[in-house]
Amino acid sequence: MKPYEENEPFFITEEVAAEMIAAGYEFEPPPIACTVRLRDVLKRMSDAELTLQPGEIADQERERRQSKPFSAG
């Protein structure tokens, strides 16, 4: 195996997993697989829900909403 480099994603294919198991490695997949970007989740939140969210991406979504022109429904 090559040494892990932090700037590259690390994926284990089924073939590699089978080889690792045969070599004695034991591992389990993460309990929750994330399939949606946080940015997309935040876009679907109400303003009240978004207010409770910490972090830079939540800050960016709040700024995006503030700079968005109001539309007459």
Coordinates of N, CA and C in Angstrom, one line a residue:
M1 N 0.8 -1.2 0.0 CA 0.0 0.0 0.0 C 0.9 1.2 0.0
K2 N 0.4 2.3 -0.6 CA 1.1 3.5 -0.6 C 0.8 4.3 0.7
P3 N 1.7 5.2 1.1 CA 1.4 6.0 2.3 C 0.3 6.9 2.0
Y4 N -0.5 7.2 3.0 CA -1.7 8.1 2.9 C -1.2 9.5 2.8
E5 N -1.8 10.2 1.8 CA -1.6 11.6 1.6 C -2.8 12.4 2.0
E6 N -2.7 13.4 2.9 CA -3.9 14.1 3.4 C -4.7 14.8 2.3
N7 N -4.1 15.3 1.2 CA -4.7 16.1 0.2 C -5.5 15.2 -0.8
E8 N -5.5 13.9 -0.7 CA -6.2 13.1 -1.6 C -7.2 12.2 -0.9
P9 N -8.4 12.1 -1.5 CA -9.4 11.2 -0.9 C -9.0 9.8 -0.8
F10 N -9.5 9.0 0.2 CA -9.1 7.7 0.4 C -10.3 6.8 0.2
F11 N -10.3 5.9 -0.8 CA -11.5 5.0 -1.0 C -11.0 3.6 -1.0
I12 N -11.7 2.7 -0.5 CA -11.4 1.3 -0.5 C -12.4 0.6 -1.4
T13 N -11.9 0.0 -2.5 CA -12.8 -0.8 -3.3 C -13.1 -2.1 -2.7
E14 N -14.1 -2.8 -3.3 CA -14.4 -4.1 -2.8 C -13.2 -5.1 -2.9
E15 N -12.5 -5.0 -4.0 CA -11.3 -5.9 -4.2 C -10.3 -5.6 -3.2
V16 N -10.0 -4.3 -2.9 CA -9.0 -4.0 -1.9 C -9.4 -4.4 -0.5
A17 N -10.7 -4.2 -0.2 CA -11.2 -4.7 1.1 C -11.1 -6.2 1.2
A18 N -11.4 -6.9 0.2 CA -11.2 -8.4 0.3 C -9.8 -8.8 0.5
E19 N -8.8 -8.1 -0.1 CA -7.4 -8.4 0.1 C -7.0 -8.0 1.6
M20 N -7.5 -6.9 2.0 CA -7.2 -6.5 3.4 C -7.8 -7.4 4.4
I21 N -9.0 -7.9 4.2 CA -9.6 -8.9 5.1 C -8.8 -10.2 5.1
A22 N -8.4 -10.6 3.9 CA -7.6 -11.8 3.8 C -6.2 -11.7 4.5
A23 N -5.7 -10.4 4.6 CA -4.4 -10.2 5.2 C -4.6 -10.0 6.7
G24 N -5.9 -10.0 7.2 CA -6.1 -9.9 8.7 C -6.6 -8.6 9.1
Y25 N -6.8 -7.6 8.2 CA -7.3 -6.3 8.7 C -8.8 -6.5 9.0
E26 N -9.3 -5.7 10.0 CA -10.7 -5.7 10.3 C -11.1 -4.2 10.3
F27 N -12.2 -3.9 9.7 CA -12.7 -2.6 9.6 C -14.2 -2.6 9.4
E28 N -14.8 -1.5 9.8 CA -16.3 -1.4 9.6 C -16.5 -0.1 8.9
P29 N -17.5 0.0 8.0 CA -17.8 1.3 7.4 C -18.4 2.2 8.5
P30 N -18.3 3.5 8.2 CA -18.9 4.5 9.2 C -20.4 4.2 9.4
P31 N -20.9 4.4 10.6 CA -22.3 4.1 10.9 C -23.3 4.9 10.0
I32 N -22.9 6.1 9.6 CA -23.8 7.0 8.8 C -23.0 7.4 7.6
A33 N -23.6 7.1 6.5 CA -23.0 7.6 5.2 C -23.6 8.9 4.8
C34 N -22.8 9.9 4.6 CA -23.2 11.2 4.2 C -23.3 11.3 2.7
T35 N -24.5 11.6 2.2 CA -24.7 11.6 0.7 C -25.1 13.0 0.2
V36 N -25.3 13.9 1.1 CA -25.8 15.3 0.8 C -24.8 16.3 1.3
R37 N -24.5 17.3 0.5 CA -23.6 18.4 0.9 C -24.3 19.2 2.0
L38 N -23.5 19.6 3.0 CA -24.0 20.5 4.0 C -24.7 21.7 3.5
R39 N -24.0 22.3 2.5 CA -24.6 23.5 1.8 C -26.0 23.3 1.4
D40 N -26.3 22.2 0.8 CA -27.6 21.9 0.3 C -28.6 21.7 1.5
V41 N -28.2 21.1 2.5 CA -29.0 20.9 3.7 C -29.4 22.2 4.3
L42 N -28.4 23.1 4.4 CA -28.7 24.4 5.0 C -29.6 25.3 4.1
K43 N -29.5 25.1 2.8 CA -30.5 25.9 1.9 C -31.9 25.5 2.2
R44 N -32.2 24.2 2.6 CA -33.5 23.8 2.8 C -34.1 24.2 4.2
M45 N -33.2 24.7 5.1 CA -33.6 25.0 6.4 C -34.4 26.4 6.5
S46 N -35.3 26.5 7.4 CA -35.9 27.8 7.6 C -34.9 28.8 8.2
D47 N -35.2 30.0 8.2 CA -34.3 31.0 8.8 C -34.1 30.7 10.3
A48 N -35.2 30.3 11.0 CA -35.1 30.0 12.4 C -34.1 28.8 12.7
E49 N -34.2 27.8 11.8 CA -33.4 26.6 12.0 C -31.9 27.0 11.7
L50 N -31.7 27.8 10.6 CA -30.4 28.2 10.2 C -29.7 29.1 11.3
T51 N -30.5 29.8 12.0 CA -29.9 30.7 13.1 C -29.2 29.8 14.2
L52 N -29.7 28.6 14.4 CA -29.1 27.7 15.4 C -27.8 27.0 14.9
Q53 N -27.5 27.1 13.7 CA -26.4 26.3 13.1 C -25.1 27.1 13.2
P54 N -24.0 26.4 13.8 CA -22.7 27.1 13.9 C -21.9 26.8 12.6
G55 N -20.8 27.5 12.4 CA -19.9 27.2 11.4 C -19.8 28.2 10.2
E56 N -18.8 28.1 9.5 CA -18.5 29.0 8.3 C -19.5 28.8 7.2
I57 N -19.9 27.5 6.9 CA -20.8 27.3 5.8 C -22.2 27.9 6.2
A58 N -22.6 27.7 7.4 CA -23.9 28.3 7.9 C -23.8 29.9 7.8
D59 N -22.6 30.4 8.2 CA -22.5 31.9 8.0 C -22.6 32.3 6.6
Q60 N -22.0 31.5 5.7 CA -22.1 31.9 4.2 C -23.6 31.8 3.8
E61 N -24.3 30.8 4.2 CA -25.7 30.7 3.8 C -26.5 31.9 4.4
R62 N -26.3 32.3 5.6 CA -27.0 33.5 6.2 C -26.6 34.7 5.3
E63 N -25.4 34.9 5.0 CA -25.0 36.0 4.1 C -25.7 36.0 2.8
R64 N -25.7 34.8 2.2 CA -26.4 34.6 0.9 C -27.9 35.0 1.0
R65 N -28.5 34.6 2.1 CA -30.0 35.0 2.2 C -30.2 36.5 2.4
Q66 N -29.2 37.1 3.2 CA -29.4 38.5 3.4 C -29.1 39.3 2.1
S67 N -28.3 38.9 1.3 CA -28.0 39.6 0.1 C -28.9 39.3 -1.1
K68 N -29.8 38.3 -0.9 CA -30.7 37.9 -1.9 C -31.9 38.9 -2.0
P69 N -32.2 39.5 -3.1 CA -33.3 40.4 -3.2 C -34.6 39.8 -2.8
F70 N -35.4 40.6 -2.2 CA -36.8 40.1 -1.8 C -37.6 40.0 -3.0
S71 N -38.5 39.0 -3.0 CA -39.4 38.8 -4.2 C -40.8 38.8 -3.7
A72 N -41.7 39.5 -4.4 CA -43.1 39.6 -4.0 C -43.7 38.3 -4.4
G73 N -44.3 37.5 -3.4 CA -44.8 36.2 -3.6 C -46.1 36.3 -4.4

